[in-house]
Amino acid sequence: MCTRRAPLLLLGLVAGLTAGAAPATADEVSAAREVLPPRIEDWLPRDWWVPVQAVGGRIDEDAYDDLVVLVERRTDAPDDPAFPRGSRGLFILFGDAVGGWRRGQLAAGLLPCVDCLSTLGGTIGSAVFDLEVSEDGLVEVGWLERGRLTKAVQLQIGWDQTHRALGLYSDDIRIIRPQGGRSHVRRDYRAGRMWVDGVPRPMPARFIPIEHVLAQQY
């Protein structure tokens, strides 16, 4: 599978591609996917979420490339106080057979707020953050956060055939404490397995929808 990584794919790109647009041939469909990404702003609720970065790849069960979009709340939203200014999340657009797009989940708050990330160096640009789609169709997202302690979090999100939706496959949390001492927890939610500092522990298997994953849980 060929996975495209497309940071800064949007913001100012062509606005002509919508869910109803259908190129006439397979070649035109392929070209449209490469050259004419959707105007993400048209798919987001009002003006509260702003697209910042996007990566492409096949993340569901069909053969068409999809988009995973990092979104950020640039202004306060009085009607949605759960996510204040600076909140970040992921928004999904699924590609279809005719070169169009259909709306996926908006996982608001899946990433730490900008203010939290920027504590690494005092500026947003210094924040350590990663987002990509792996060759086997997993959305891999991670961040490094430093406050009272240093914390590295990595999440794997993938398509669940039973629920026909994206869910949390696994998470990996590493913590370094300023007074010394480290801890490492890894959980595999599909298999129902967990390791704490390398020691296996029982955990029930379960499906966690992507929109239920919040950075504040970590």
Short mmCIF file of C-alpha atoms in Angstrom, two decimals:
data_model
loop_
_atom_site.label_atom_id
_atom_site.label_comp_id
_atom_site.label_asym_id
_atom_site.label_seq_id
_atom_site.Cartn_x
_atom_site.Cartn_y
_atom_site.Cartn_z
CA MET A 1 0.00 0.00 0.00
CA CYS A 2 1.26 3.44 -0.83
CA THR A 3 0.78 5.91 1.99
CA ARG A 4 0.96 9.62 1.31
CA ARG A 5 2.03 11.98 4.04
CA ALA A 6 0.80 15.50 3.28
CA PRO A 7 1.55 18.05 6.02
CA LEU A 8 0.02 21.48 5.50
CA LEU A 9 -2.14 20.07 2.72
CA LEU A 10 -4.90 22.57 3.25
CA LEU A 11 -5.52 26.21 4.12
CA GLY A 12 -5.80 28.04 0.82
CA LEU A 13 -6.01 25.02 -1.47
CA VAL A 14 -8.58 24.60 -4.23
CA ALA A 15 -12.18 24.70 -2.96
CA GLY A 16 -13.81 22.99 -5.91
CA LEU A 17 -13.82 19.38 -4.72
CA THR A 18 -16.93 18.45 -2.71
CA ALA A 19 -18.65 15.23 -1.79
CA GLY A 20 -20.80 15.48 -4.90
CA ALA A 21 -18.00 16.03 -7.43
CA ALA A 22 -17.34 12.93 -9.55
CA PRO A 23 -14.59 12.80 -12.20
CA ALA A 24 -15.56 10.81 -15.25
CA THR A 25 -12.71 8.30 -15.37
CA ALA A 26 -10.51 6.34 -12.98
CA ASP A 27 -7.49 8.39 -14.10
CA GLU A 28 -9.32 11.61 -13.31
CA VAL A 29 -10.33 10.24 -9.90
CA SER A 30 -6.69 9.49 -9.11
CA ALA A 31 -5.58 12.93 -10.29
CA ALA A 32 -8.28 14.62 -8.24
CA ARG A 33 -7.09 12.89 -5.09
CA GLU A 34 -3.54 14.07 -5.65
CA VAL A 35 -4.21 17.63 -6.77
CA LEU A 36 -7.60 18.75 -5.49
CA PRO A 37 -8.06 18.02 -1.79
CA PRO A 38 -11.36 19.01 -0.19
CA ARG A 39 -11.75 22.40 1.42
CA ILE A 40 -11.66 21.17 5.01
CA GLU A 41 -13.18 24.33 6.48
CA ASP A 42 -16.46 23.55 4.72
CA TRP A 43 -16.80 20.30 6.67
CA LEU A 44 -16.06 21.63 10.16
CA PRO A 45 -18.62 22.99 12.65
CA ARG A 46 -18.92 26.74 12.11
CA ASP A 47 -15.61 28.57 12.59
CA TRP A 48 -14.57 26.92 15.85
CA TRP A 49 -12.12 24.38 14.43
CA VAL A 50 -9.33 25.36 12.07
CA PRO A 51 -7.43 22.76 9.98
CA VAL A 52 -3.68 22.87 10.62
CA GLN A 53 -2.17 19.74 9.07
CA ALA A 54 -3.38 16.68 7.16
CA VAL A 55 -1.98 13.25 6.34
CA GLY A 56 -3.35 10.85 3.76
CA GLY A 57 -3.64 7.09 3.65
CA ARG A 58 -6.13 4.22 3.60
CA ILE A 59 -7.55 3.85 7.08
CA ASP A 60 -10.86 2.06 6.56
CA GLU A 61 -11.81 -1.15 4.77
CA ASP A 62 -12.08 0.15 1.20
CA ALA A 63 -9.36 0.86 -1.37
CA TYR A 64 -9.60 4.66 -1.38
CA ASP A 65 -7.31 7.14 0.31
CA ASP A 66 -8.66 9.04 3.31
CA LEU A 67 -7.58 12.16 5.19
CA VAL A 68 -6.69 12.59 8.86
CA VAL A 69 -6.74 16.29 9.72
CA LEU A 70 -5.22 17.96 12.76
CA VAL A 71 -7.63 20.72 13.85
CA GLU A 72 -7.18 23.46 16.41
CA ARG A 73 -9.59 25.77 18.18
CA ARG A 74 -8.32 29.31 17.61
CA THR A 75 -11.17 31.12 19.37
CA ASP A 76 -13.39 30.44 22.36
CA ALA A 77 -16.71 28.76 21.60
CA PRO A 78 -19.33 29.69 24.24
CA ASP A 79 -21.69 27.00 22.91
CA ASP A 80 -19.02 24.31 23.33
CA PRO A 81 -17.16 25.16 26.56
CA ALA A 82 -15.73 21.64 26.96
CA PHE A 83 -13.01 22.56 24.46
CA PRO A 84 -11.55 26.04 25.11
CA ARG A 85 -9.26 28.00 22.83
CA GLY A 86 -6.09 26.05 22.17
CA SER A 87 -7.79 22.64 22.13
CA ARG A 88 -6.73 20.22 19.41
CA GLY A 89 -8.30 17.18 17.84
CA LEU A 90 -8.49 14.98 14.75
CA PHE A 91 -11.08 15.17 11.98
CA ILE A 92 -11.56 12.31 9.53
CA LEU A 93 -12.67 12.47 5.89
CA PHE A 94 -13.15 9.16 4.05
CA GLY A 95 -12.52 8.95 0.32
CA ASP A 96 -15.08 7.21 -1.87
CA ALA A 97 -15.21 5.38 -5.18
CA VAL A 98 -16.15 8.42 -7.27
CA GLY A 99 -13.45 10.77 -6.06
CA GLY A 100 -15.57 12.47 -3.42
CA TRP A 101 -15.49 12.51 0.36
CA ARG A 102 -17.76 11.60 3.24
CA ARG A 103 -17.62 12.95 6.75
CA GLY A 104 -15.99 10.85 9.44
CA GLN A 105 -15.51 11.43 13.14
CA LEU A 106 -14.45 14.67 14.79
CA ALA A 107 -12.33 13.57 17.76
CA ALA A 108 -12.18 16.87 19.62
CA GLY A 109 -9.65 16.99 22.46
CA LEU A 110 -7.73 13.90 21.33
CA LEU A 111 -4.51 15.94 21.50
CA PRO A 112 -3.31 18.19 24.33
CA CYS A 113 -4.11 21.86 24.05
CA VAL A 114 -1.56 24.16 22.42
CA ASP A 115 -0.71 25.76 25.75
CA CYS A 116 0.10 22.37 27.25
CA LEU A 117 2.33 21.36 24.37
CA SER A 118 4.11 24.69 24.21
CA THR A 119 5.50 24.32 27.73
CA LEU A 120 8.38 22.40 26.17
CA GLY A 121 10.02 25.56 24.97
CA GLY A 122 7.67 28.47 25.39
CA THR A 123 6.47 28.50 21.79
CA ILE A 124 4.00 26.46 19.79
CA GLY A 125 6.66 25.70 17.20
CA SER A 126 8.87 23.96 19.72
CA ALA A 127 6.20 21.44 20.67
CA VAL A 128 7.04 17.84 19.84
CA PHE A 129 4.13 16.28 17.99
CA ASP A 130 3.77 13.58 15.35
CA LEU A 131 0.91 12.40 13.12
CA GLU A 132 1.08 9.85 10.32
CA VAL A 133 -0.75 6.98 8.65
CA SER A 134 1.27 3.76 8.60
CA GLU A 135 1.50 1.42 5.63
CA ASP A 136 -0.95 -0.95 7.27
CA GLY A 137 -3.56 1.77 7.74
CA LEU A 138 -3.04 2.74 11.38
CA VAL A 139 -3.30 6.37 12.45
CA GLU A 140 -0.26 6.93 14.67
CA VAL A 141 -0.29 10.02 16.83
CA GLY A 142 2.07 11.02 19.61
CA TRP A 143 3.20 13.94 21.70
CA LEU A 144 5.79 14.88 24.30
CA GLU A 145 4.63 16.95 27.24
CA ARG A 146 6.68 18.47 30.03
CA GLY A 147 5.32 19.99 33.21
CA ARG A 148 5.84 18.52 36.67
CA LEU A 149 7.23 15.52 34.80
CA THR A 150 8.10 14.52 31.25
CA LYS A 151 5.52 12.38 29.51
CA ALA A 152 5.62 10.74 26.07
CA VAL A 153 2.34 9.39 24.71
CA GLN A 154 1.84 7.32 21.57
CA LEU A 155 -1.56 6.19 20.27
CA GLN A 156 -2.49 3.78 17.50
CA ILE A 157 -5.96 4.19 16.02
CA GLY A 158 -7.39 1.77 13.49
CA TRP A 159 -10.49 0.52 11.73
CA ASP A 160 -12.66 -1.97 13.61
CA GLN A 161 -14.50 -4.37 11.29
CA THR A 162 -17.15 -5.29 13.87
CA HIS A 163 -18.12 -1.74 14.81
CA ARG A 164 -17.27 -0.37 11.34
CA ALA A 165 -15.61 2.65 12.90
CA LEU A 166 -12.22 3.94 13.98
CA GLY A 167 -11.16 3.06 17.50
CA LEU A 168 -8.16 3.06 19.82
CA TYR A 169 -5.99 0.00 19.17
CA SER A 170 -3.27 0.69 21.71
CA ASP A 171 -1.59 3.37 23.79
CA ASP A 172 1.94 3.66 25.15
CA ILE A 173 2.78 6.05 28.00
CA ARG A 174 6.30 6.71 29.27
CA ILE A 175 6.90 8.98 32.26
CA ILE A 176 10.16 10.44 33.58
CA ARG A 177 9.98 12.09 36.99
CA PRO A 178 12.25 15.03 37.90
CA GLN A 179 13.39 13.41 41.15
CA GLY A 180 14.31 10.27 39.24
CA GLY A 181 12.35 7.21 38.35
CA ARG A 182 10.57 6.11 35.21
CA SER A 183 7.39 4.25 34.42
CA HIS A 184 6.06 2.65 31.26
CA VAL A 185 2.51 1.47 30.57
CA ARG A 186 1.35 -0.12 27.33
CA ARG A 187 -2.21 -1.30 26.63
CA ASP A 188 -3.54 -3.34 23.72
CA TYR A 189 -7.30 -2.84 23.78
CA ARG A 190 -8.21 -5.30 21.03
CA ALA A 191 -6.24 -8.18 22.55
CA GLY A 192 -7.06 -7.25 26.14
CA ARG A 193 -3.43 -7.11 27.28
CA MET A 194 -1.53 -4.59 29.40
CA TRP A 195 2.09 -4.25 30.53
CA VAL A 196 3.25 -2.10 33.45
CA ASP A 197 7.03 -1.63 33.43
CA GLY A 198 7.27 -4.78 31.35
CA VAL A 199 5.10 -6.91 33.65
CA PRO A 200 1.89 -8.27 32.03
CA ARG A 201 -1.38 -7.61 33.82
CA PRO A 202 -4.96 -8.62 33.01
CA MET A 203 -7.21 -6.17 31.20
CA PRO A 204 -10.56 -6.72 29.48
CA ALA A 205 -10.64 -6.30 25.71
CA ARG A 206 -12.89 -3.50 24.55
CA PHE A 207 -13.62 -1.13 21.68
CA ILE A 208 -13.01 2.58 22.35
CA PRO A 209 -14.33 4.87 19.58
CA ILE A 210 -11.87 7.51 18.43
CA GLU A 211 -14.21 10.32 19.53
CA HIS A 212 -14.07 9.01 23.12
CA VAL A 213 -10.28 9.33 23.35
CA LEU A 214 -9.18 12.46 25.23
CA ALA A 215 -5.64 13.72 25.88
CA GLN A 216 -6.62 14.66 29.43
CA GLN A 217 -7.00 10.93 30.16
CA TYR A 218 -3.21 10.67 29.90
#
